[in-house]
PDB file of C-alpha atoms in Angstrom:
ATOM      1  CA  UNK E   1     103.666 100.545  65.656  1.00 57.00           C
ATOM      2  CA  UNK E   2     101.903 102.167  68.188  1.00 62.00           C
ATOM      3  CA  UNK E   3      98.791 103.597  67.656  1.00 60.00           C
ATOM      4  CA  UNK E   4      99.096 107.567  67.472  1.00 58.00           C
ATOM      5  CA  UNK E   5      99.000 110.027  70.512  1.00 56.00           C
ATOM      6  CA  UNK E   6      97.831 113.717  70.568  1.00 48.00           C
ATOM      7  CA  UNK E   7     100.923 115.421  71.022  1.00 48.00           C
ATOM      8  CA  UNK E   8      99.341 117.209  74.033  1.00 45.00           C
ATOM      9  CA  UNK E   9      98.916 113.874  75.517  1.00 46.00           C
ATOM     10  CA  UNK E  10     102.546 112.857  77.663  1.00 47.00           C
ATOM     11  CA  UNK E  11     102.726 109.563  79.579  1.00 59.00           C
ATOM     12  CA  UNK E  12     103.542 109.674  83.494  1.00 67.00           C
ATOM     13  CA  UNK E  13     105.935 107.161  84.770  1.00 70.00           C
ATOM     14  CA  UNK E  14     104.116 104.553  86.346  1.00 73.00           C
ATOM     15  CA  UNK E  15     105.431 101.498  88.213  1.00 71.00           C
ATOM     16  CA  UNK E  16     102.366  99.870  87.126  1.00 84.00           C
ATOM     17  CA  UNK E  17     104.938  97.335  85.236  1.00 88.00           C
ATOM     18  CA  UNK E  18     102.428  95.986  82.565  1.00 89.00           C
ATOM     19  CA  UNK E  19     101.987  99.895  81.449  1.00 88.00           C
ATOM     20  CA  UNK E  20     105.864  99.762  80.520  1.00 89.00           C
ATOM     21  CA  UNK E  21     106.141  96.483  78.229  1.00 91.00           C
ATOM     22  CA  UNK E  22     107.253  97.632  74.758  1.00 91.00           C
ATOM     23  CA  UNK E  23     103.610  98.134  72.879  1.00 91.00           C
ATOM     24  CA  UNK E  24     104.310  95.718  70.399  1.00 94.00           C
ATOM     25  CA  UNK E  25     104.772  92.645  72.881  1.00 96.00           C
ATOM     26  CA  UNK E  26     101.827  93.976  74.628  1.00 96.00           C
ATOM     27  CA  UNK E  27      99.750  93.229  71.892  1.00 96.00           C
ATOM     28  CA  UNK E  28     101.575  89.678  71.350  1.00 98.00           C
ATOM     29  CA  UNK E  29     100.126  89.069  75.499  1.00 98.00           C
ATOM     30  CA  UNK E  30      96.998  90.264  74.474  1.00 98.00           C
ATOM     31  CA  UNK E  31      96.160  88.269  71.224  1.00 98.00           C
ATOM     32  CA  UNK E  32      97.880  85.058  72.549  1.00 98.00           C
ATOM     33  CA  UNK E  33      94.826  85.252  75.404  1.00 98.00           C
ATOM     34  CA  UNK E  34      92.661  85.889  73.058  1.00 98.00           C
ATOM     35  CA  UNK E  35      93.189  82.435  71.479  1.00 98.00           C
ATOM     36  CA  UNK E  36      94.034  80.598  74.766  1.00 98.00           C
ATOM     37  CA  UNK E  37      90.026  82.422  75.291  1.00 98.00           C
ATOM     38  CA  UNK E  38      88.834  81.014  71.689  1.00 98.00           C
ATOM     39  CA  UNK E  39      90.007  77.922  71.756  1.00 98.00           C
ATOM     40  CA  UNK E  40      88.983  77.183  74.840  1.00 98.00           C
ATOM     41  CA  UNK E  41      85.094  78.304  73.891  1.00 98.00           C
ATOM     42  CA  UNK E  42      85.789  75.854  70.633  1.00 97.00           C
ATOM     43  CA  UNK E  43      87.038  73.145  72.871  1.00 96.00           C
ATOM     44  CA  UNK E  44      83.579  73.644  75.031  1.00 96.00           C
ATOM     45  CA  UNK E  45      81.368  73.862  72.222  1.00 95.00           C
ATOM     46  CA  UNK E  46      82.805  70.388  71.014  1.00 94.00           C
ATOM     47  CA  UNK E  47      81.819  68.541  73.440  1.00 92.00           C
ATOM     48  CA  UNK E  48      78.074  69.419  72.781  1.00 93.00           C
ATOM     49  CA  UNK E  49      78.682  68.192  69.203  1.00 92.00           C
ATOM     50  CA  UNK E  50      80.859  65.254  70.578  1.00 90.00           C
ATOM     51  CA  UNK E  51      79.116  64.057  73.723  1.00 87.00           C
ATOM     52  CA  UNK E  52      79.468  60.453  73.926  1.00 87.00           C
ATOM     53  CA  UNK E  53      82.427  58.485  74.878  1.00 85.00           C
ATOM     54  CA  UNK E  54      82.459  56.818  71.682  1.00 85.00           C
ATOM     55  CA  UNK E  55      82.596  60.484  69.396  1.00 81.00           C
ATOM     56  CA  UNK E  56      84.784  62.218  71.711  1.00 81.00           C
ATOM     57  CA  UNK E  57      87.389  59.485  72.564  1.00 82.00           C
ATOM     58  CA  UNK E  58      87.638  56.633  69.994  1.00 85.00           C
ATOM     59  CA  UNK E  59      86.460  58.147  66.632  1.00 86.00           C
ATOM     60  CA  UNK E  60      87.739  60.988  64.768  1.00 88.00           C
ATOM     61  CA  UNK E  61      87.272  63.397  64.818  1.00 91.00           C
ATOM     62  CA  UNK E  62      86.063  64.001  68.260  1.00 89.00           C
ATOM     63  CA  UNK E  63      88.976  62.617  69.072  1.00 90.00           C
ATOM     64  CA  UNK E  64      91.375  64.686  67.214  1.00 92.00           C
ATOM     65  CA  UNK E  65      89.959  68.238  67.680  1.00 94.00           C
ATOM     66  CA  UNK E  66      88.485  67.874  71.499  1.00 93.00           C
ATOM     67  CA  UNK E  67      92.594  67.257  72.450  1.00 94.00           C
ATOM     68  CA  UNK E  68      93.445  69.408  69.843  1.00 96.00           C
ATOM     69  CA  UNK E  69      91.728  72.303  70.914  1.00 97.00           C
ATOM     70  CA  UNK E  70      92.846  71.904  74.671  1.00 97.00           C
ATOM     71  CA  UNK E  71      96.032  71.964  74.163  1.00 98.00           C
ATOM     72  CA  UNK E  72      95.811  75.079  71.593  1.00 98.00           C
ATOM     73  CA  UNK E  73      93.878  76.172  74.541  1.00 98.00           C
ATOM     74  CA  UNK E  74      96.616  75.493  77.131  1.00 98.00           C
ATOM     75  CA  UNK E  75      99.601  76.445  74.807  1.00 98.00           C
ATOM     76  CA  UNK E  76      98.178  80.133  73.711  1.00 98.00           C
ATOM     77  CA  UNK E  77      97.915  80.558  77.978  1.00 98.00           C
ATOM     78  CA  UNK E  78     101.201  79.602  78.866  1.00 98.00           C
ATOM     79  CA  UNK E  79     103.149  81.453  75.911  1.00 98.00           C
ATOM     80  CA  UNK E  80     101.056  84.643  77.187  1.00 98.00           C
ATOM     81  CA  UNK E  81     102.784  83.968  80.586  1.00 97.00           C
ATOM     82  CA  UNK E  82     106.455  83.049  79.496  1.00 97.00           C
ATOM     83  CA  UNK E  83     106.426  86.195  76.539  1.00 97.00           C
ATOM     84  CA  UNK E  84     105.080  88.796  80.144  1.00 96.00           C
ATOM     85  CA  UNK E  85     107.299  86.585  82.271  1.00 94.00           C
ATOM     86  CA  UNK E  86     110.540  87.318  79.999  1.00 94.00           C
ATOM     87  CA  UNK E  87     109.230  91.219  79.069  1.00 94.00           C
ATOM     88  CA  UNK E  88     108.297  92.022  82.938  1.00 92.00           C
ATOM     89  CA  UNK E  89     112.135  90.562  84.110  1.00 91.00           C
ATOM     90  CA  UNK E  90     113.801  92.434  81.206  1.00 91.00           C
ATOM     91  CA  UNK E  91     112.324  95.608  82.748  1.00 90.00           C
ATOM     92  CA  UNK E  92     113.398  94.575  86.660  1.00 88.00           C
ATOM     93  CA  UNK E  93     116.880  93.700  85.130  1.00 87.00           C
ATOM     94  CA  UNK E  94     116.649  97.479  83.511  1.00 88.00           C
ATOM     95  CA  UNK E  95     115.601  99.211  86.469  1.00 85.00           C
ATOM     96  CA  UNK E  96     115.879  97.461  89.807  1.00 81.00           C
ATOM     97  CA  UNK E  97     114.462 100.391  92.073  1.00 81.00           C
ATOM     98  CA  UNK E  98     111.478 101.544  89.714  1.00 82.00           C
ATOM     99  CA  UNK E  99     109.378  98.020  89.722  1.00 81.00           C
ATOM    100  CA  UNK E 100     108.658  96.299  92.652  1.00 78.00           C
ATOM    101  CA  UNK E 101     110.406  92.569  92.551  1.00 80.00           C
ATOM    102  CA  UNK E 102     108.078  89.661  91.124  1.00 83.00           C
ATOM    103  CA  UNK E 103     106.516  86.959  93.177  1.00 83.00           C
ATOM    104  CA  UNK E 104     108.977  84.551  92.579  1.00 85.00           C
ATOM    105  CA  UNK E 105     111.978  87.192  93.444  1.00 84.00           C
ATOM    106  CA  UNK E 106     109.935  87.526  97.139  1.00 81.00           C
ATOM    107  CA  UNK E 107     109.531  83.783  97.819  1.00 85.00           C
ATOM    108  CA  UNK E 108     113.556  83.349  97.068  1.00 87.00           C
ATOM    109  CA  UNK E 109     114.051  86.029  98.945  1.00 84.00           C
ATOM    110  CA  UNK E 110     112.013  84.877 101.546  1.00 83.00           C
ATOM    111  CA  UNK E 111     113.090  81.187 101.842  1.00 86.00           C
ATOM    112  CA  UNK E 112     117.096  82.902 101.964  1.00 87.00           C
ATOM    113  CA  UNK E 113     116.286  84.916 104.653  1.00 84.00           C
ATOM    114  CA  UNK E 114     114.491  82.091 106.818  1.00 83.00           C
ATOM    115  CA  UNK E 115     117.151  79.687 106.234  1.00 88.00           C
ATOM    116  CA  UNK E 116     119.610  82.183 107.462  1.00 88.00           C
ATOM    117  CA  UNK E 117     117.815  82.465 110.522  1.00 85.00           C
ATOM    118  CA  UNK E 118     115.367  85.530 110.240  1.00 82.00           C
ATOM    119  CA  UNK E 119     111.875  85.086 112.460  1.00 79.00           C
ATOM    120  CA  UNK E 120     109.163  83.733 110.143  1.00 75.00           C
ATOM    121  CA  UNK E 121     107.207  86.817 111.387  1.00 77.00           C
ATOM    122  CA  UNK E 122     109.050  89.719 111.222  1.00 77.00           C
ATOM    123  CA  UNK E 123     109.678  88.381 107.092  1.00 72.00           C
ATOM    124  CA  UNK E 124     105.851  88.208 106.915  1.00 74.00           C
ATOM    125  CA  UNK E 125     105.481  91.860 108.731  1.00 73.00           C
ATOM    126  CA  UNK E 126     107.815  93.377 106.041  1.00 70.00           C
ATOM    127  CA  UNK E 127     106.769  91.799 103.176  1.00 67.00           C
ATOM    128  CA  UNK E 128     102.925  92.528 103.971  1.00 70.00           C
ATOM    129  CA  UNK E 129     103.944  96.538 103.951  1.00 66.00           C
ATOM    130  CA  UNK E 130     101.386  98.242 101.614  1.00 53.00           C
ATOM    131  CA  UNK E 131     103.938 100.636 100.584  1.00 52.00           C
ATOM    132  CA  UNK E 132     107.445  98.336 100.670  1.00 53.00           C
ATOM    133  CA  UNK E 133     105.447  96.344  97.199  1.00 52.00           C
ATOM    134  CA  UNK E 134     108.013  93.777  98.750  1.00 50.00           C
ATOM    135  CA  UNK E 135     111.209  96.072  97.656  1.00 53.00           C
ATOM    136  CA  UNK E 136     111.869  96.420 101.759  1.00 50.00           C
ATOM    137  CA  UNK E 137     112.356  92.569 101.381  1.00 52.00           C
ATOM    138  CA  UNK E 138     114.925  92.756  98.832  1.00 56.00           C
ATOM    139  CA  UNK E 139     116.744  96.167  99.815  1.00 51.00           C
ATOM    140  CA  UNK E 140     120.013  93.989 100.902  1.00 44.00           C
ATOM    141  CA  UNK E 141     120.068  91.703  97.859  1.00 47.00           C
ATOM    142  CA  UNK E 142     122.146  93.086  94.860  1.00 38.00           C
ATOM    143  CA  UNK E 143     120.335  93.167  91.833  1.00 40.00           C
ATOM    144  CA  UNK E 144     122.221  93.452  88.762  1.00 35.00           C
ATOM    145  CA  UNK E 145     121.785  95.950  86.266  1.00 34.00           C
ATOM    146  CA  UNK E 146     121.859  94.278  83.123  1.00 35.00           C
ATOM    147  CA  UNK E 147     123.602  96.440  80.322  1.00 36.00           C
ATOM    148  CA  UNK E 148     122.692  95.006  77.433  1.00 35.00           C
ATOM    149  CA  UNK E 149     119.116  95.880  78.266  1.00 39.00           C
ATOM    150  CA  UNK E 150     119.417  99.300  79.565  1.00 41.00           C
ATOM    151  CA  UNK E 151     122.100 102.343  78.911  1.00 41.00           C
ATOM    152  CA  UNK E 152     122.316 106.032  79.431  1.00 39.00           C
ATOM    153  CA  UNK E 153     123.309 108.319  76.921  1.00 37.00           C
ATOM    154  CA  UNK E 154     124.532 111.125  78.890  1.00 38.00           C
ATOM    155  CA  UNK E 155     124.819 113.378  75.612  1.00 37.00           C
ATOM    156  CA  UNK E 156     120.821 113.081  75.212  1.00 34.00           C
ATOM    157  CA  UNK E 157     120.289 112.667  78.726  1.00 35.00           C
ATOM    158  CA  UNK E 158     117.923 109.555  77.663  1.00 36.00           C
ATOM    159  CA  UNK E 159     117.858 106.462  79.293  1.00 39.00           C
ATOM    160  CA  UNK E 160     116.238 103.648  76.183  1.00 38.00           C
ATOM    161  CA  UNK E 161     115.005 100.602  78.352  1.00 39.00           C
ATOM    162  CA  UNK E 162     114.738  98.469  74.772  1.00 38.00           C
ATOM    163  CA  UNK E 163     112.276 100.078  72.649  1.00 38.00           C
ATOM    164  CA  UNK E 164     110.006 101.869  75.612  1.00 38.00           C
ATOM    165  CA  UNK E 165     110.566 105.612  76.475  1.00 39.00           C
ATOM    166  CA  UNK E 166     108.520 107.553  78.118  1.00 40.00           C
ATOM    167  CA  UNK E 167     108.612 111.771  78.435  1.00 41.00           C
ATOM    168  CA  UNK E 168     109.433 112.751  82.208  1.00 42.00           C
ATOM    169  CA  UNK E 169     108.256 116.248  83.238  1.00 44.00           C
ATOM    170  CA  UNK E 170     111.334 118.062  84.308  1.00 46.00           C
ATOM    171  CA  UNK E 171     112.455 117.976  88.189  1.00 47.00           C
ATOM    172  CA  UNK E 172     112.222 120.500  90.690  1.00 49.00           C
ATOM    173  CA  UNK E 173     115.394 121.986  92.784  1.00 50.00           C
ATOM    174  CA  UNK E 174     115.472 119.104  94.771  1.00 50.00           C
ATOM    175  CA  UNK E 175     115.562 116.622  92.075  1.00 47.00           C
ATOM    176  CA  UNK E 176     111.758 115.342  92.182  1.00 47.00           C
ATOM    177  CA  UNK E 177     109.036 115.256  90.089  1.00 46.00           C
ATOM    178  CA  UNK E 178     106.786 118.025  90.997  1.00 47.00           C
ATOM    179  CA  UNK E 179     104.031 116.010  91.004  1.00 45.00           C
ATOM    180  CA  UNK E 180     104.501 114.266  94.008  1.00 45.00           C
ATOM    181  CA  UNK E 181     105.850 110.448  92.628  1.00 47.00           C
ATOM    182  CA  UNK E 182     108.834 110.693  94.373  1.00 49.00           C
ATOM    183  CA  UNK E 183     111.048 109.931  91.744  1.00 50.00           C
ATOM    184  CA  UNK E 184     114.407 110.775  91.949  1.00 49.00           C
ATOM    185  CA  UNK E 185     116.116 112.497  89.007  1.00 46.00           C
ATOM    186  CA  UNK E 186     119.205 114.267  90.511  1.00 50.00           C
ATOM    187  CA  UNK E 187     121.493 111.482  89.436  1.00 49.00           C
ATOM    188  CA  UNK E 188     120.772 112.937  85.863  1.00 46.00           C
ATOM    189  CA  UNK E 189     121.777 116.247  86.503  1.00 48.00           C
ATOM    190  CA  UNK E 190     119.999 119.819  86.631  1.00 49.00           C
ATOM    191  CA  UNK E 191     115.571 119.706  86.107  1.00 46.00           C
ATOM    192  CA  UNK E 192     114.953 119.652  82.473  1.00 44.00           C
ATOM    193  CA  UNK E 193     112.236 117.587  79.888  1.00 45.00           C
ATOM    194  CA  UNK E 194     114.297 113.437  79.700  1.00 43.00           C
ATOM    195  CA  UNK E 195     113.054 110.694  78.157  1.00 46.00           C
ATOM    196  CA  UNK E 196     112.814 107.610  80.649  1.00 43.00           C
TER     197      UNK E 196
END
């Protein structure tokens, strides 16, 4: 669980996308890079202990833990990356127009565009805007909203992206956040406290 808040304290929305992983996978990021970190310091220190070709290649066991501790190395790293990879497109899929698209959404994106016939430039002008974060890129591609990830429960007025919510000060008369983030919450009806 996460740890506890001061009840003065409310989140802002952020679109800061690592901010709005569930806390609990978060933590499973965090520790797996710890270990891809620790193993990699072990795998290091071995080869002081195991220097010569003879320890570290043909007799155990230098040559069971230097390979074993790279590849507990390598392994902790990349199941960091695919456990953010799948929590980060869970959240896109969720909310399209809060997070700005990931790398790999831009360079398919990209490559469509140029092979429809789009100047190389004018795609490199638009996706270099500091404030498009790439969406300007994507505006004409349909992004679905997947609903087994996200729903609205218009009763509550709160919107449960998985297990992540986050308290939303209430809009103003025009449907934005007073505080200047731009974000627009006349689609759920008249200015009052949600949960996001």
């Amino acid at each position: 669980s996460p740890p506890p808040r001061s009840p003065t304290c409310t989140p802002k929305p952020t679109s800061q996308i690592w901010f709005c992983l569930p806390w609990s996978r978060r933590v499973k990021i965090v520790t797996l890079l710890h270990f891809n970190v620790l193993f990699q310091y072990c795998h290091q220190g071995l080869h002081f202990i195991y220097h010569t070709y003879e320890d570290s290649i043909k007799r155990p066991p230098g040559c069971v833990l230097l390979p074993a501790t790279m590849i507990l190395s390598a392994g902790c790293g990349v199941a960091a990356g695919v456990v953010q990879w799948y929590g980060e497109t869970g959240l896109r899929d969720a909310d399209p127009t809060r997070f700005p698209p990931s790398p790999l959404e831009l360079v398919r994106e990209f490559r469509r565009r140029w092979r429809r016939g789009e100047r190389l430039r004018s795609l490199i002008r638009l996706a270099m805007k500091p404030e498009s974060h790439g969406a300007s890129l994507l505006a004409s591609t349909k992004r679905a909203v997947a609903s087994k990830r996200c729903k609205v429960n218009n009763d509550s007025e709160h919107l449960a992206i998985r297990d992540f919510s986050v308290e939303q000060p209430s809009g103003g008369p025009d449907g934005k956040i007073a505080d200047g983030s731009g974000i627009d919450l006349s689609a759920f009806g008249p200015g009052r406290n949600r949960k996001v």
